[in-house]
Amino acid sequence: MMEYSPRKVAASLLAAISLLLLGSCGNPTEESGDTTQDTITIQRANEKLEEHMQRTREAFPEAAQFETFSHHKESPCEDPGDPGPRGRVFASLAYQIKNIPAESIKEQFSQLKEWWEKNGYRVLTEDADTLRVVSPQDEYTLGLRTNPLNELFLLGDSPCVWPNGAPQPED
């Protein structure tokens, strides 16, 4: 019989939930029905995602340490609720935040929500374990998440883009 440690289960669940919670394949052009419009490249989407994440890190105490938990530079946009065409991709990045005492986690949620709102982000969802926001200017989705082990994660997804910035011909 295979044994599962709480840490392994939590890490696996977090990775799966992160993709479900933050998957952001939608963008304004899709809402208007125009899904063939050029986009930024996936390389630029990764750069902009890192910029959002770096700016957000300013909201944390100096003692906070950020370790890359996962980084998917090019994942297919396959959200069943997304009406867009196949072939688009998105970037996702997750940091585990260390050196934040368990008793300060709720305070981090409040402080980060305030920081995000002051910096133009709009809250999408909020509960005891997750805070999810979007940048209305460019549709990048960011989130803060904790788990039963009192681990804290900063998560981010780019919107769906064409890998090279332009729609690809159908095969």
C-alpha positions as YAML, in Angstrom:
chain: A
units: angstrom
residues:
- id: 1
  name: MET
  ca: [0.00, 0.00, 0.00]
- id: 2
  name: MET
  ca: [1.33, 3.41, -0.95]
- id: 3
  name: GLU
  ca: [1.77, 5.94, 1.86]
- id: 4
  name: TYR
  ca: [1.04, 9.61, 1.40]
- id: 5
  name: SER
  ca: [2.54, 12.25, 3.61]
- id: 6
  name: PRO
  ca: [0.40, 15.31, 4.39]
- id: 7
  name: ARG
  ca: [3.10, 17.45, 2.73]
- id: 8
  name: LYS
  ca: [2.97, 15.47, -0.55]
- id: 9
  name: VAL
  ca: [-0.81, 15.50, -0.61]
- id: 10
  name: ALA
  ca: [-0.90, 19.24, 0.12]
- id: 11
  name: ALA
  ca: [1.66, 19.98, -2.60]
- id: 12
  name: SER
  ca: [-0.21, 17.90, -5.17]
- id: 13
  name: LEU
  ca: [-3.55, 19.43, -4.27]
- id: 14
  name: LEU
  ca: [-2.11, 22.93, -4.36]
- id: 15
  name: ALA
  ca: [-0.66, 22.42, -7.83]
- id: 16
  name: ALA
  ca: [-3.98, 21.09, -9.16]
- id: 17
  name: ILE
  ca: [-6.07, 23.75, -7.41]
- id: 18
  name: SER
  ca: [-3.75, 26.51, -8.58]
- id: 19
  name: LEU
  ca: [-4.36, 25.64, -12.20]
- id: 20
  name: LEU
  ca: [-8.11, 25.44, -11.64]
- id: 21
  name: LEU
  ca: [-8.34, 28.62, -9.54]
- id: 22
  name: LEU
  ca: [-6.06, 30.80, -11.55]
- id: 23
  name: GLY
  ca: [-6.46, 29.42, -15.06]
- id: 24
  name: SER
  ca: [-7.14, 32.55, -17.04]
- id: 25
  name: CYS
  ca: [-7.53, 31.69, -20.65]
- id: 26
  name: GLY
  ca: [-10.20, 34.32, -21.17]
- id: 27
  name: ASN
  ca: [-9.42, 37.81, -22.36]
- id: 28
  name: PRO
  ca: [-11.42, 40.81, -23.53]
- id: 29
  name: THR
  ca: [-11.10, 39.96, -27.22]
- id: 30
  name: GLU
  ca: [-12.82, 36.63, -26.59]
- id: 31
  name: GLU
  ca: [-15.66, 38.30, -24.74]
- id: 32
  name: SER
  ca: [-16.27, 40.51, -27.77]
- id: 33
  name: GLY
  ca: [-16.20, 37.46, -30.03]
- id: 34
  name: ASP
  ca: [-12.92, 38.31, -31.82]
- id: 35
  name: THR
  ca: [-10.59, 35.40, -31.01]
- id: 36
  name: THR
  ca: [-8.34, 35.79, -34.04]
- id: 37
  name: GLN
  ca: [-6.73, 39.02, -32.90]
- id: 38
  name: ASP
  ca: [-2.95, 39.15, -32.47]
- id: 39
  name: THR
  ca: [-1.64, 38.94, -28.90]
- id: 40
  name: ILE
  ca: [1.70, 39.34, -27.22]
- id: 41
  name: THR
  ca: [4.03, 36.35, -27.57]
- id: 42
  name: ILE
  ca: [4.28, 33.70, -24.88]
- id: 43
  name: GLN
  ca: [7.80, 34.96, -24.15]
- id: 44
  name: ARG
  ca: [6.42, 38.44, -23.43]
- id: 45
  name: ALA
  ca: [3.54, 36.90, -21.43]
- id: 46
  name: ASN
  ca: [6.12, 35.20, -19.19]
- id: 47
  name: GLU
  ca: [8.03, 38.47, -18.77]
- id: 48
  name: LYS
  ca: [4.87, 40.39, -17.85]
- id: 49
  name: LEU
  ca: [3.82, 37.66, -15.42]
- id: 50
  name: GLU
  ca: [7.18, 37.94, -13.68]
- id: 51
  name: GLU
  ca: [6.75, 41.75, -13.55]
- id: 52
  name: HIS
  ca: [3.35, 41.37, -11.84]
- id: 53
  name: MET
  ca: [4.78, 38.89, -9.38]
- id: 54
  name: GLN
  ca: [7.85, 41.03, -8.61]
- id: 55
  name: ARG
  ca: [5.70, 44.12, -7.95]
- id: 56
  name: THR
  ca: [3.41, 42.09, -5.70]
- id: 57
  name: ARG
  ca: [6.37, 40.86, -3.68]
- id: 58
  name: GLU
  ca: [6.86, 44.49, -2.55]
- id: 59
  name: ALA
  ca: [3.72, 44.10, -0.42]
- id: 60
  name: PHE
  ca: [5.31, 41.45, 1.80]
- id: 61
  name: PRO
  ca: [7.57, 41.97, 4.82]
- id: 62
  name: GLU
  ca: [11.30, 42.17, 4.13]
- id: 63
  name: ALA
  ca: [11.85, 38.85, 5.90]
- id: 64
  name: ALA
  ca: [9.65, 36.99, 3.39]
- id: 65
  name: GLN
  ca: [11.56, 34.62, 1.14]
- id: 66
  name: PHE
  ca: [10.16, 33.51, -2.20]
- id: 67
  name: GLU
  ca: [11.05, 30.09, -3.59]
- id: 68
  name: THR
  ca: [9.83, 29.03, -7.01]
- id: 69
  name: PHE
  ca: [7.27, 26.28, -6.42]
- id: 70
  name: SER
  ca: [6.26, 25.78, -10.06]
- id: 71
  name: HIS
  ca: [6.79, 27.60, -13.34]
- id: 72
  name: HIS
  ca: [5.01, 26.55, -16.51]
- id: 73
  name: LYS
  ca: [6.25, 28.78, -19.30]
- id: 74
  name: GLU
  ca: [3.83, 27.47, -21.92]
- id: 75
  name: SER
  ca: [0.70, 25.51, -21.04]
- id: 76
  name: PRO
  ca: [-2.20, 24.91, -23.43]
- id: 77
  name: CYS
  ca: [-5.39, 26.89, -22.84]
- id: 78
  name: GLU
  ca: [-7.87, 24.07, -22.45]
- id: 79
  name: ASP
  ca: [-10.41, 25.52, -20.03]
- id: 80
  name: PRO
  ca: [-13.76, 23.91, -20.95]
- id: 81
  name: GLY
  ca: [-15.51, 27.24, -20.28]
- id: 82
  name: ASP
  ca: [-13.22, 29.09, -22.68]
- id: 83
  name: PRO
  ca: [-14.84, 29.63, -26.09]
- id: 84
  name: GLY
  ca: [-11.54, 30.54, -27.74]
- id: 85
  name: PRO
  ca: [-9.74, 28.65, -30.47]
- id: 86
  name: ARG
  ca: [-7.20, 25.92, -29.85]
- id: 87
  name: GLY
  ca: [-3.52, 26.65, -30.11]
- id: 88
  name: ARG
  ca: [-3.30, 29.41, -27.54]
- id: 89
  name: VAL
  ca: [-1.10, 29.05, -24.47]
- id: 90
  name: PHE
  ca: [-0.57, 30.72, -21.10]
- id: 91
  name: ALA
  ca: [2.18, 31.09, -18.51]
- id: 92
  name: SER
  ca: [1.84, 30.27, -14.82]
- id: 93
  name: LEU
  ca: [4.16, 30.84, -11.90]
- id: 94
  name: ALA
  ca: [3.90, 29.95, -8.21]
- id: 95
  name: TYR
  ca: [6.15, 30.96, -5.34]
- id: 96
  name: GLN
  ca: [6.11, 29.42, -1.90]
- id: 97
  name: ILE
  ca: [6.52, 32.23, 0.61]
- id: 98
  name: LYS
  ca: [8.70, 31.35, 3.57]
- id: 99
  name: ASN
  ca: [9.50, 33.18, 6.83]
- id: 100
  name: ILE
  ca: [5.91, 34.25, 7.40]
- id: 101
  name: PRO
  ca: [4.78, 33.01, 10.83]
- id: 102
  name: ALA
  ca: [1.56, 30.99, 10.80]
- id: 103
  name: GLU
  ca: [-0.10, 33.52, 13.10]
- id: 104
  name: SER
  ca: [0.57, 36.27, 10.51]
- id: 105
  name: ILE
  ca: [-0.99, 34.53, 7.51]
- id: 106
  name: LYS
  ca: [-4.45, 36.12, 7.87]
- id: 107
  name: GLU
  ca: [-2.77, 39.53, 8.20]
- id: 108
  name: GLN
  ca: [-0.87, 38.87, 4.95]
- id: 109
  name: PHE
  ca: [-4.17, 38.25, 3.16]
- id: 110
  name: SER
  ca: [-5.56, 41.59, 4.40]
- id: 111
  name: GLN
  ca: [-2.41, 43.52, 3.58]
- id: 112
  name: LEU
  ca: [-2.06, 42.01, 0.13]
- id: 113
  name: LYS
  ca: [-5.72, 42.60, -0.71]
- id: 114
  name: GLU
  ca: [-5.31, 46.26, 0.25]
- id: 115
  name: TRP
  ca: [-2.08, 46.54, -1.76]
- id: 116
  name: TRP
  ca: [-3.64, 44.90, -4.83]
- id: 117
  name: GLU
  ca: [-6.70, 47.15, -4.69]
- id: 118
  name: LYS
  ca: [-4.52, 50.27, -4.34]
- id: 119
  name: ASN
  ca: [-2.55, 49.14, -7.37]
- id: 120
  name: GLY
  ca: [-5.52, 48.66, -9.66]
- id: 121
  name: TYR
  ca: [-6.29, 44.97, -9.27]
- id: 122
  name: ARG
  ca: [-9.89, 43.80, -8.91]
- id: 123
  name: VAL
  ca: [-10.81, 41.06, -6.43]
- id: 124
  name: LEU
  ca: [-12.37, 38.04, -8.16]
- id: 125
  name: THR
  ca: [-12.75, 35.65, -5.22]
- id: 126
  name: GLU
  ca: [-11.91, 35.66, -1.55]
- id: 127
  name: ASP
  ca: [-12.30, 33.10, 1.20]
- id: 128
  name: ALA
  ca: [-10.33, 31.91, 4.22]
- id: 129
  name: ASP
  ca: [-7.68, 30.13, 2.12]
- id: 130
  name: THR
  ca: [-7.59, 31.99, -1.18]
- id: 131
  name: LEU
  ca: [-7.54, 35.54, -2.50]
- id: 132
  name: ARG
  ca: [-7.73, 35.88, -6.28]
- id: 133
  name: VAL
  ca: [-7.41, 39.12, -8.25]
- id: 134
  name: VAL
  ca: [-7.15, 40.25, -11.85]
- id: 135
  name: SER
  ca: [-5.37, 43.18, -13.45]
- id: 136
  name: PRO
  ca: [-8.11, 44.81, -15.57]
- id: 137
  name: GLN
  ca: [-5.51, 46.40, -17.86]
- id: 138
  name: ASP
  ca: [-4.00, 43.16, -19.12]
- id: 139
  name: GLU
  ca: [-6.04, 40.30, -17.59]
- id: 140
  name: TYR
  ca: [-3.22, 38.77, -15.55]
- id: 141
  name: THR
  ca: [-4.64, 36.76, -12.65]
- id: 142
  name: LEU
  ca: [-2.80, 36.60, -9.32]
- id: 143
  name: GLY
  ca: [-3.62, 34.85, -6.10]
- id: 144
  name: LEU
  ca: [-2.55, 34.19, -2.56]
- id: 145
  name: ARG
  ca: [-3.26, 30.74, -1.17]
- id: 146
  name: THR
  ca: [-2.60, 28.89, 2.07]
- id: 147
  name: ASN
  ca: [-3.08, 25.25, 2.96]
- id: 148
  name: PRO
  ca: [-3.70, 23.18, 6.11]
- id: 149
  name: LEU
  ca: [0.06, 23.07, 6.75]
- id: 150
  name: ASN
  ca: [0.13, 26.91, 7.01]
- id: 151
  name: GLU
  ca: [2.22, 27.18, 3.87]
- id: 152
  name: LEU
  ca: [1.70, 30.33, 1.86]
- id: 153
  name: PHE
  ca: [1.84, 30.61, -1.94]
- id: 154
  name: LEU
  ca: [1.79, 33.50, -4.41]
- id: 155
  name: LEU
  ca: [0.30, 32.34, -7.72]
- id: 156
  name: GLY
  ca: [-0.01, 33.95, -11.11]
- id: 157
  name: ASP
  ca: [-1.30, 33.23, -14.63]
- id: 158
  name: SER
  ca: [-1.10, 35.15, -17.86]
- id: 159
  name: PRO
  ca: [-4.09, 35.40, -20.17]
- id: 160
  name: CYS
  ca: [-4.14, 33.06, -23.17]
- id: 161
  name: VAL
  ca: [-1.93, 34.20, -26.02]
- id: 162
  name: TRP
  ca: [-0.80, 32.90, -29.37]
- id: 163
  name: PRO
  ca: [2.70, 31.40, -28.94]
- id: 164
  name: ASN
  ca: [4.20, 33.70, -31.57]
- id: 165
  name: GLY
  ca: [1.71, 36.52, -31.11]
- id: 166
  name: ALA
  ca: [-0.46, 35.73, -34.14]
- id: 167
  name: PRO
  ca: [-3.18, 33.12, -34.75]
- id: 168
  name: GLN
  ca: [-1.82, 29.91, -36.20]
- id: 169
  name: PRO
  ca: [-3.42, 28.37, -39.30]
- id: 170
  name: GLU
  ca: [-5.56, 25.32, -38.56]
- id: 171
  name: ASP
  ca: [-4.00, 22.04, -39.68]
...
